[in-house]
Short mmCIF file of C-alpha atoms (C1' of nucleotides) in Angstrom, two decimals:
data_model
loop_
_atom_site.label_atom_id
_atom_site.label_comp_id
_atom_site.label_asym_id
_atom_site.label_seq_id
_atom_site.Cartn_x
_atom_site.Cartn_y
_atom_site.Cartn_z
CA MET A 1 -17.66 -18.72 -51.32
CA ASN A 2 -15.01 -21.09 -52.46
CA HIS A 3 -13.47 -20.91 -55.89
CA LEU A 4 -11.38 -24.02 -55.63
CA PRO A 5 -12.46 -26.94 -57.77
CA ASP A 6 -13.76 -30.00 -56.00
CA ARG A 7 -10.99 -32.30 -54.87
CA THR A 8 -10.82 -35.96 -54.02
CA ILE A 9 -8.24 -36.96 -51.43
CA VAL A 10 -7.23 -40.44 -50.34
CA HIS A 11 -5.42 -40.81 -47.02
CA LEU A 12 -3.61 -44.09 -46.34
CA ASP A 13 -2.20 -45.27 -43.04
CA LEU A 14 -0.38 -48.54 -42.40
CA ASP A 15 -2.01 -50.42 -39.52
CA SER A 16 0.15 -50.45 -36.35
CA PHE A 17 3.07 -50.24 -38.73
CA PHE A 18 6.00 -51.23 -36.49
CA VAL A 19 4.07 -54.20 -35.13
CA SER A 20 3.19 -55.37 -38.64
CA VAL A 21 6.84 -55.19 -39.72
CA GLU A 22 7.99 -57.16 -36.67
CA ARG A 23 5.45 -59.85 -37.52
CA LEU A 24 6.75 -60.07 -41.07
CA LYS A 25 10.28 -60.46 -39.73
CA ASP A 26 9.21 -63.12 -37.22
CA SER A 27 5.92 -64.89 -37.89
CA ARG A 28 5.87 -66.32 -34.35
CA LEU A 29 4.79 -62.84 -33.21
CA LYS A 30 1.49 -63.12 -35.09
CA GLY A 31 -1.49 -63.07 -32.74
CA VAL A 32 0.78 -62.40 -29.77
CA PRO A 33 0.16 -59.18 -27.79
CA LEU A 34 3.11 -57.06 -28.85
CA ILE A 35 4.56 -53.75 -27.75
CA ILE A 36 7.33 -51.87 -29.52
CA GLY A 37 9.05 -49.41 -27.27
CA GLY A 38 12.28 -47.71 -26.35
CA LYS A 39 14.89 -49.61 -24.44
CA GLY A 40 15.19 -49.39 -20.71
CA ASP A 41 12.76 -48.49 -18.01
CA ARG A 42 12.23 -44.94 -19.24
CA GLY A 43 10.88 -45.73 -22.68
CA VAL A 44 7.41 -45.17 -24.05
CA VAL A 45 5.23 -47.25 -26.37
CA SER A 46 5.84 -46.35 -30.01
CA SER A 47 3.53 -49.02 -31.42
CA CYS A 48 1.30 -51.70 -29.93
CA SER A 49 -0.77 -54.52 -31.36
CA TYR A 50 -4.55 -54.56 -31.16
CA GLU A 51 -4.40 -57.44 -28.65
CA THR A 52 -2.79 -55.07 -26.13
CA ARG A 53 -5.19 -52.16 -26.76
CA LYS A 54 -8.01 -54.10 -25.11
CA PHE A 55 -6.05 -53.76 -21.88
CA GLY A 56 -5.70 -50.00 -22.21
CA VAL A 57 -2.24 -49.95 -23.76
CA SER A 58 -1.77 -47.07 -26.17
CA SER A 59 0.90 -45.27 -28.10
CA ALA A 60 3.16 -42.81 -26.17
CA MET A 61 2.35 -44.50 -22.86
CA PRO A 62 5.32 -45.24 -20.55
CA ILE A 63 6.48 -48.82 -21.09
CA ARG A 64 6.36 -49.44 -17.37
CA LEU A 65 2.64 -48.72 -17.28
CA ALA A 66 2.00 -50.74 -20.43
CA ARG A 67 3.68 -53.74 -18.78
CA GLN A 68 1.43 -53.41 -15.76
CA LEU A 69 -1.69 -53.20 -17.88
CA CYS A 70 -0.71 -56.10 -20.12
CA PRO A 71 1.87 -58.28 -18.28
CA HIS A 72 1.70 -61.09 -20.84
CA ALA A 73 2.69 -58.79 -23.73
CA THR A 74 5.96 -59.28 -25.57
CA VAL A 75 8.00 -56.07 -25.47
CA ILE A 76 10.69 -55.44 -28.05
CA SER A 77 12.73 -52.39 -28.98
CA GLY A 78 12.30 -51.11 -32.49
CA ASP A 79 14.30 -51.87 -35.64
CA PHE A 80 14.13 -48.53 -37.40
CA GLU A 81 16.22 -49.59 -40.35
CA ALA A 82 13.69 -52.28 -41.18
CA TYR A 83 10.82 -49.81 -40.73
CA ALA A 84 12.46 -47.36 -43.11
CA GLN A 85 12.96 -50.13 -45.68
CA TYR A 86 9.35 -51.30 -45.56
CA SER A 87 8.16 -47.70 -45.64
CA GLN A 88 10.16 -47.21 -48.84
CA LEU A 89 8.70 -50.39 -50.31
CA VAL A 90 5.16 -49.14 -49.73
CA THR A 91 6.10 -45.71 -51.08
CA ASP A 92 7.29 -47.36 -54.28
CA VAL A 93 4.01 -49.23 -54.67
CA ILE A 94 2.02 -46.02 -54.20
CA ARG A 95 4.22 -44.02 -56.54
CA GLU A 96 3.59 -46.52 -59.34
CA ASP A 97 -0.13 -45.83 -59.26
CA ALA A 98 -0.69 -42.40 -57.77
CA PRO A 99 -0.63 -39.25 -59.89
CA LEU A 100 0.23 -36.96 -56.99
CA TYR A 101 1.11 -38.16 -53.50
CA GLU A 102 2.53 -36.81 -50.26
CA LYS A 103 4.40 -38.96 -47.77
CA SER A 104 3.41 -37.25 -44.54
CA SER A 105 5.16 -39.63 -42.14
CA ILE A 106 6.85 -43.02 -42.12
CA ASP A 107 3.47 -44.78 -42.35
CA GLU A 108 1.07 -42.24 -43.86
CA PHE A 109 0.30 -40.94 -47.33
CA TYR A 110 -2.08 -38.49 -49.00
CA ILE A 111 -3.04 -38.87 -52.64
CA ASP A 112 -4.74 -36.15 -54.65
CA ALA A 113 -7.03 -38.20 -56.87
CA SER A 114 -9.07 -35.28 -58.15
CA GLY A 115 -10.52 -35.86 -61.59
CA MET A 116 -9.98 -39.58 -61.44
CA ASP A 117 -13.72 -40.24 -61.06
CA ARG A 118 -14.26 -39.86 -64.77
CA PHE A 119 -11.90 -42.70 -65.61
CA ILE A 120 -12.42 -45.22 -62.89
CA GLY A 121 -14.25 -44.84 -59.63
CA CYS A 122 -11.94 -43.46 -56.95
CA TRP A 123 -13.25 -45.85 -54.36
CA LYS A 124 -12.56 -48.83 -56.59
CA TRP A 125 -9.14 -47.49 -57.43
CA ALA A 126 -8.16 -46.90 -53.78
CA SER A 127 -9.50 -50.30 -52.78
CA ALA A 128 -7.34 -51.92 -55.45
CA LEU A 129 -4.32 -49.97 -54.18
CA LYS A 130 -4.98 -51.24 -50.65
CA VAL A 131 -4.99 -54.83 -51.91
CA LYS A 132 -1.84 -54.19 -53.92
CA VAL A 133 0.06 -52.74 -50.94
CA LEU A 134 -0.80 -55.82 -48.89
CA ARG A 135 0.16 -58.16 -51.72
CA GLU A 136 3.49 -56.50 -52.48
CA SER A 137 4.64 -55.61 -48.97
CA GLY A 138 2.69 -57.93 -46.70
CA LEU A 139 1.51 -54.89 -44.73
CA PRO A 140 -2.16 -54.19 -43.98
CA ILE A 141 -3.20 -50.61 -44.72
CA SER A 142 -6.36 -48.59 -44.17
CA PHE A 143 -7.64 -45.66 -46.18
CA GLY A 144 -10.15 -42.84 -46.07
CA LEU A 145 -11.58 -41.07 -49.09
CA ALA A 146 -13.02 -37.57 -48.83
CA ALA A 147 -13.00 -34.06 -50.23
CA ASN A 148 -9.97 -32.90 -48.22
CA LYS A 149 -6.99 -34.05 -46.18
CA LEU A 150 -8.56 -33.46 -42.78
CA VAL A 151 -11.69 -35.51 -43.40
CA SER A 152 -9.87 -38.29 -45.24
CA LYS A 153 -7.49 -38.69 -42.30
CA VAL A 154 -10.27 -38.83 -39.73
CA ALA A 155 -12.06 -41.34 -41.97
CA THR A 156 -8.96 -43.55 -42.02
CA ASN A 157 -8.75 -43.41 -38.23
CA GLU A 158 -12.39 -44.51 -38.00
CA ALA A 159 -11.83 -47.31 -40.50
CA LYS A 160 -8.75 -48.85 -38.85
CA PRO A 161 -7.61 -51.57 -38.68
CA ASP A 162 -7.59 -53.06 -42.17
CA GLY A 163 -10.53 -50.94 -43.24
CA SER A 164 -11.66 -48.19 -45.54
CA MET A 165 -14.25 -45.42 -45.46
CA GLN A 166 -15.66 -42.89 -47.85
CA ILE A 167 -17.24 -39.58 -46.80
CA PRO A 168 -19.53 -38.22 -49.52
CA ARG A 169 -18.90 -34.68 -50.67
CA GLY A 170 -20.97 -32.23 -48.63
CA ARG A 171 -21.33 -34.55 -45.65
CA GLU A 172 -18.00 -33.59 -44.01
CA GLY A 173 -19.58 -31.56 -41.21
CA GLU A 174 -22.15 -34.14 -40.18
CA PHE A 175 -19.48 -36.86 -40.21
CA LEU A 176 -17.36 -34.98 -37.68
CA ALA A 177 -20.14 -33.45 -35.59
CA PRO A 178 -20.76 -36.28 -33.07
CA MET A 179 -17.06 -36.95 -32.43
CA PRO A 180 -15.10 -35.88 -29.37
CA VAL A 181 -12.90 -32.90 -30.29
CA TRP A 182 -9.65 -34.78 -29.78
CA LYS A 183 -10.36 -36.84 -32.89
CA ILE A 184 -9.62 -33.76 -34.96
CA PRO A 185 -5.94 -33.69 -35.94
CA MET A 186 -4.10 -30.79 -34.26
CA ILE A 187 -6.36 -30.87 -31.21
CA GLY A 188 -4.04 -32.34 -28.62
CA THR A 189 -4.21 -32.51 -24.84
CA GLN A 190 -3.70 -28.76 -24.26
CA THR A 191 -6.33 -27.61 -26.75
CA SER A 192 -8.74 -30.33 -25.58
CA GLN A 193 -8.25 -29.13 -22.02
CA SER A 194 -8.89 -25.49 -22.94
CA LEU A 195 -12.00 -26.46 -24.88
CA MET A 196 -13.20 -28.58 -21.99
CA HIS A 197 -13.06 -25.49 -19.77
CA MET A 198 -15.21 -23.72 -22.32
CA GLY A 199 -17.77 -26.51 -22.00
CA VAL A 200 -16.82 -28.05 -25.32
CA SER A 201 -16.15 -31.76 -25.63
CA ARG A 202 -17.72 -32.68 -28.98
CA VAL A 203 -17.24 -31.22 -32.41
CA ILE A 204 -20.89 -30.21 -32.61
CA GLU A 205 -20.38 -28.04 -29.52
CA LEU A 206 -17.22 -26.54 -30.97
CA ARG A 207 -19.31 -25.40 -33.92
CA ASP A 208 -21.39 -23.26 -31.57
CA ILE A 209 -18.40 -21.13 -30.55
CA PRO A 210 -18.25 -17.95 -32.66
CA LYS A 211 -15.25 -17.49 -34.91
CA ASP A 212 -14.03 -14.32 -33.18
CA VAL A 213 -14.11 -16.00 -29.77
CA LEU A 214 -11.97 -18.88 -31.02
CA GLN A 215 -9.55 -16.43 -32.60
CA ARG A 216 -9.31 -14.43 -29.39
CA VAL A 217 -8.63 -17.52 -27.28
CA PHE A 218 -6.44 -19.55 -29.66
CA GLY A 219 -4.98 -16.95 -32.01
CA LYS A 220 -4.27 -18.11 -35.51
CA SER A 221 -5.14 -21.71 -34.70
CA GLY A 222 -8.57 -20.53 -33.54
CA LEU A 223 -9.51 -19.92 -37.15
CA MET A 224 -8.26 -23.40 -37.98
CA LEU A 225 -10.43 -24.85 -35.22
CA TRP A 226 -13.48 -23.04 -36.58
CA ASN A 227 -12.82 -24.46 -40.06
CA ARG A 228 -11.99 -27.96 -38.91
CA ALA A 229 -15.13 -28.21 -36.82
CA ARG A 230 -17.00 -27.81 -40.11
CA GLY A 231 -14.87 -30.23 -42.06
CA ILE A 232 -13.24 -27.40 -44.01
CA ASP A 233 -9.59 -27.83 -45.00
CA GLU A 234 -8.06 -26.46 -48.17
CA SER A 235 -4.48 -27.51 -47.53
CA PRO A 236 -2.92 -29.04 -50.62
CA VAL A 237 -1.23 -32.38 -51.10
CA VAL A 238 2.47 -31.45 -51.15
CA PRO A 239 4.63 -34.00 -52.99
CA TYR A 240 7.93 -32.96 -51.47
CA SER A 241 9.20 -30.56 -48.86
CA GLU A 242 12.77 -29.85 -47.85
CA GLN A 243 13.85 -30.96 -44.37
CA LYS A 244 14.35 -27.92 -42.14
CA SER A 245 16.40 -29.33 -39.29
CA VAL A 246 18.27 -32.36 -38.04
CA SER A 247 18.52 -33.26 -34.39
CA SER A 248 19.46 -35.91 -31.92
CA GLU A 249 18.76 -36.28 -28.25
CA ARG A 250 19.32 -38.76 -25.50
CA THR A 251 17.51 -39.50 -22.26
CA PHE A 252 19.73 -41.15 -19.66
CA SER A 253 18.67 -44.26 -17.82
CA GLN A 254 19.64 -42.36 -14.69
CA ASP A 255 19.84 -38.61 -14.20
CA THR A 256 23.39 -37.34 -13.78
CA ILE A 257 25.49 -34.31 -12.84
CA ASP A 258 28.73 -35.75 -14.25
CA VAL A 259 29.85 -32.77 -16.34
CA TYR A 260 32.62 -34.67 -18.10
CA PHE A 261 30.14 -37.31 -19.19
CA LEU A 262 27.56 -34.71 -20.22
CA ARG A 263 30.12 -32.86 -22.34
CA SER A 264 31.12 -36.10 -24.06
CA VAL A 265 27.46 -36.76 -24.89
CA ILE A 266 27.11 -33.26 -26.38
CA VAL A 267 30.06 -34.03 -28.64
CA LYS A 268 28.71 -37.44 -29.69
CA LEU A 269 25.25 -36.05 -30.49
CA THR A 270 26.81 -33.21 -32.47
CA GLU A 271 29.09 -35.53 -34.45
CA LYS A 272 26.13 -37.76 -35.26
CA ILE A 273 23.98 -34.99 -36.75
CA ALA A 274 26.91 -33.23 -38.42
CA PHE A 275 27.62 -36.49 -40.24
CA GLN A 276 23.99 -36.69 -41.34
CA LEU A 277 24.36 -33.15 -42.64
CA ARG A 278 27.47 -33.99 -44.65
CA LYS A 279 25.80 -37.10 -46.08
CA GLN A 280 23.05 -34.83 -47.44
CA HIS A 281 25.63 -32.30 -48.67
CA LYS A 282 24.15 -29.64 -46.46
CA LEU A 283 25.42 -26.92 -44.16
CA SER A 284 23.81 -25.44 -41.08
CA ALA A 285 23.79 -21.85 -39.81
CA CYS A 286 22.09 -22.38 -36.45
CA ILE A 287 22.81 -24.72 -33.58
CA THR A 288 20.61 -25.41 -30.55
CA VAL A 289 21.49 -27.25 -27.36
CA LYS A 290 18.75 -28.62 -25.11
CA VAL A 291 18.92 -29.67 -21.46
CA ARG A 292 16.10 -31.33 -19.56
CA TYR A 293 16.52 -31.51 -15.79
CA SER A 294 15.21 -34.28 -13.59
CA ASN A 295 12.14 -32.19 -12.74
CA PHE A 296 11.41 -32.06 -16.51
CA ASP A 297 12.23 -28.35 -16.79
CA THR A 298 13.55 -28.01 -20.31
CA ILE A 299 15.68 -25.16 -21.56
CA THR A 300 17.38 -24.44 -24.86
CA ARG A 301 20.12 -22.13 -26.08
CA GLN A 302 20.61 -21.44 -29.76
CA GLU A 303 23.03 -19.36 -31.78
CA GLN A 304 23.50 -18.37 -35.38
CA ILE A 305 26.81 -19.43 -36.86
CA ALA A 306 28.62 -19.24 -40.17
CA TYR A 307 27.44 -22.04 -42.49
CA THR A 308 29.29 -25.24 -41.68
CA ALA A 309 29.08 -29.03 -41.37
CA SER A 310 32.37 -29.38 -39.54
CA ASP A 311 32.40 -31.67 -36.50
CA LYS A 312 35.03 -29.60 -34.83
CA LEU A 313 33.37 -26.21 -35.24
CA LEU A 314 29.92 -27.50 -34.38
CA ALA A 315 31.07 -29.47 -31.34
CA ARG A 316 33.01 -26.50 -30.06
CA LYS A 317 29.94 -24.28 -30.42
CA ALA A 318 27.66 -26.91 -28.87
CA LEU A 319 29.93 -27.19 -25.85
CA ALA A 320 30.05 -23.41 -25.47
CA LEU A 321 26.25 -23.27 -25.52
CA PHE A 322 26.07 -26.14 -23.05
CA ASP A 323 28.47 -24.39 -20.68
CA LYS A 324 26.41 -21.21 -20.92
CA LEU A 325 23.23 -23.12 -20.26
CA TYR A 326 24.28 -25.61 -17.63
CA ASP A 327 25.02 -23.39 -14.68
CA ARG A 328 22.59 -24.83 -12.19
CA ARG A 329 24.45 -28.04 -11.40
CA LEU A 330 21.17 -29.92 -11.24
CA LEU A 331 20.57 -33.54 -12.19
CA VAL A 332 20.23 -33.80 -15.95
CA ARG A 333 17.73 -36.16 -17.57
CA LEU A 334 18.22 -35.41 -21.26
CA LEU A 335 20.60 -33.69 -23.63
CA GLY A 336 19.87 -32.73 -27.22
CA VAL A 337 21.50 -30.94 -30.14
CA ARG A 338 19.78 -29.59 -33.24
CA LEU A 339 21.04 -28.04 -36.46
CA SER A 340 18.76 -25.76 -38.49
CA HIS A 341 18.87 -23.04 -41.15
CA LEU A 342 20.04 -25.74 -43.57
CA VAL A 343 21.25 -25.06 -47.09
CA TYR A 344 22.86 -27.15 -49.78
CA GLY A 345 26.57 -26.63 -50.11
CA GLY A 346 29.90 -28.36 -50.20
CA HIS A 347 31.87 -28.87 -47.04
CA GLN A 348 33.62 -25.57 -46.42
CA ILE A 349 37.29 -25.76 -45.71
CA HIS A 350 38.26 -23.36 -42.98
CA LEU A 351 41.72 -22.31 -44.00
CA PHE A 352 42.67 -20.69 -40.76
CA ASP A 353 41.11 -23.33 -38.62
CA ASP A 354 41.77 -26.76 -40.04
CA THR A 355 45.24 -27.91 -40.80
CA GLU A 356 45.71 -30.27 -43.70
CA LYS A 357 46.32 -33.08 -41.26
CA GLU A 358 43.06 -32.43 -39.46
CA LEU A 359 41.13 -32.41 -42.72
CA ASP A 360 42.65 -35.73 -43.72
CA LEU A 361 41.68 -37.16 -40.36
CA ALA A 362 38.12 -35.85 -40.64
CA GLN A 363 37.73 -37.41 -44.07
CA ALA A 364 39.16 -40.73 -42.91
CA LEU A 365 36.68 -40.75 -40.03
CA ASP A 366 33.80 -40.06 -42.40
CA SER A 367 34.73 -42.93 -44.69
CA ILE A 368 34.64 -45.25 -41.70
CA ARG A 369 31.25 -43.81 -40.75
CA TYR A 370 29.91 -44.39 -44.27
CA LYS A 371 31.03 -47.99 -44.06
CA TYR A 372 29.97 -48.90 -40.55
CA GLY A 373 27.35 -46.27 -39.61
CA GLY A 374 27.55 -42.85 -38.02
CA GLY A 375 27.71 -43.92 -34.38
CA ILE A 376 30.72 -46.17 -34.68
CA ILE A 377 33.50 -43.69 -34.08
CA HIS A 378 33.98 -40.46 -32.15
CA ASN A 379 36.75 -38.05 -31.46
CA ALA A 380 38.23 -38.96 -28.08
CA ARG A 381 39.68 -35.52 -27.53
CA ALA A 382 36.48 -33.85 -28.59
CA VAL A 383 35.42 -33.19 -25.02
CA CYS A 384 38.23 -30.66 -24.73
CA TYR A 385 37.30 -28.56 -27.77
"C1'" DT B 1 2.27 -44.20 -14.51
"C1'" DC B 2 6.96 -39.88 -14.03
"C1'" DT B 3 6.66 -38.66 -19.19
"C1'" DG B 4 11.23 -41.29 -26.30
"C1'" DG B 5 13.07 -39.33 -30.35
"C1'" DG B 6 12.42 -37.46 -34.70
"C1'" DG B 7 10.31 -33.57 -36.68
"C1'" DT B 8 7.03 -28.96 -37.93
"C1'" DC B 9 4.88 -24.65 -36.94
"C1'" DC B 10 3.43 -20.65 -34.00
"C1'" DT B 11 4.04 -16.89 -30.56
"C1'" DA B 12 5.97 -13.31 -27.79
"C1'" DG B 13 9.45 -10.20 -26.56
"C1'" DG B 14 13.65 -7.69 -27.46
"C1'" DA B 15 17.21 -5.73 -30.55
"C1'" DC B 16 18.05 -2.98 -34.23
"C1'" DC B 17 17.25 0.05 -38.15
"C1'" DC B 18 15.20 3.92 -40.56
"C1'" DT C 1 14.22 14.85 -21.85
"C1'" DC C 2 9.75 12.69 -20.72
"C1'" DT C 3 10.03 9.75 -26.38
"C1'" DG C 4 7.12 7.48 -32.67
"C1'" DG C 5 6.06 3.92 -35.43
"C1'" DG C 6 6.90 0.19 -38.65
"C1'" DG C 7 9.59 -3.69 -40.27
"C1'" DT C 8 12.62 -7.48 -39.67
"C1'" DC C 9 15.57 -10.62 -37.40
"C1'" DC C 10 16.75 -13.41 -33.46
"C1'" DT C 11 15.83 -16.18 -29.32
"C1'" DA C 12 13.17 -19.15 -26.18
"C1'" DG C 13 9.39 -21.77 -25.27
"C1'" DG C 14 5.49 -24.56 -26.32
"C1'" DA C 15 1.85 -27.36 -28.89
"C1'" DC C 16 1.39 -30.93 -31.89
"C1'" DC C 17 2.24 -35.17 -34.95
"C1'" DC C 18 3.91 -40.09 -35.68
#
DNA sequence: TCTGGGGTCCTAGGACCC
DNA sequence: TCTGGGGTCCTAGGACCC
């Protein structure tokens, strides 16, 4: 039935990563209920310590609610530069030891440890790696060991915090069977809801739904559900994959209809991501503008363009899309800009568009951005593009 | 309790071409 | 003039993850 050789996958996940980093930076935060979340009243929880979870605080919850549930918690806004640095540190530790690894997010890794059994027990090896990560970075990490990515990840989630779990080959299905369906990665609120209406709340019940029914109801992902319910997942550990898009968005502390302000935000967001593009020596051929109104209706407009990383061209196009899109004169909650269809390429000089003076200016601005960070400087006239 | 910001992937409908 | 069938690209929206 399956011609693939047996695999051994280790999934590692840093325990409440942002919280752990904050506690390394400031040891007074140890043992204190701690919430990391966006600034302002409109933020959500991006990480919370285990002391707060007892009170019902969880990730992605509005900060306002989290404060009500756990009034004595310390709330701080994140330091993403520090998180990126610690993430890199842990990546370096893993790379030293792991034959083949995938960094699947800022705090998660998959290692393909197939064939390692013959040399040294995988469990022993992964346990040693866990100790080493803690020793070298100060960060607690949990891991799951299983025959595929899906089951190893669920195992890690069950083992957290500061734990580890091994699922013997062939026992994948029985491990998952008693769990509520939402514990399966890729089953979010919508899919859970749909399954609930089909009378399915646990994995074992999901296994009773015939394959063709799942496919009819959920399309392509129906087949995935059928497989996952049985602990089947043949997806490979992918060491590296090219980034497909770069985006930036901003939610306002208060909704607004100030068009001049909104246009200036479009320009700033565009300049920010265009600079990121140039730093990576990439060009984009598609730009998307997003508007979210106060009632949370969200609409996007995208357009294909000639490959570019030019602030001026991109901002002009972004503003044109915004003007096309924003015709309702309703209160706006959020604006976003995204660049996709990325390719490697030098910065194109547009002979008929940029004068020599303008190019000099653009390069001078970039050197300031390199030195002080992308957000430091913007084109004041940009709103008029 | 009114819901962030960074991403990826999938789907459905329409345009366009042969 | 009522009208084919397949392939591909583009756009808009939505689900999901951390």
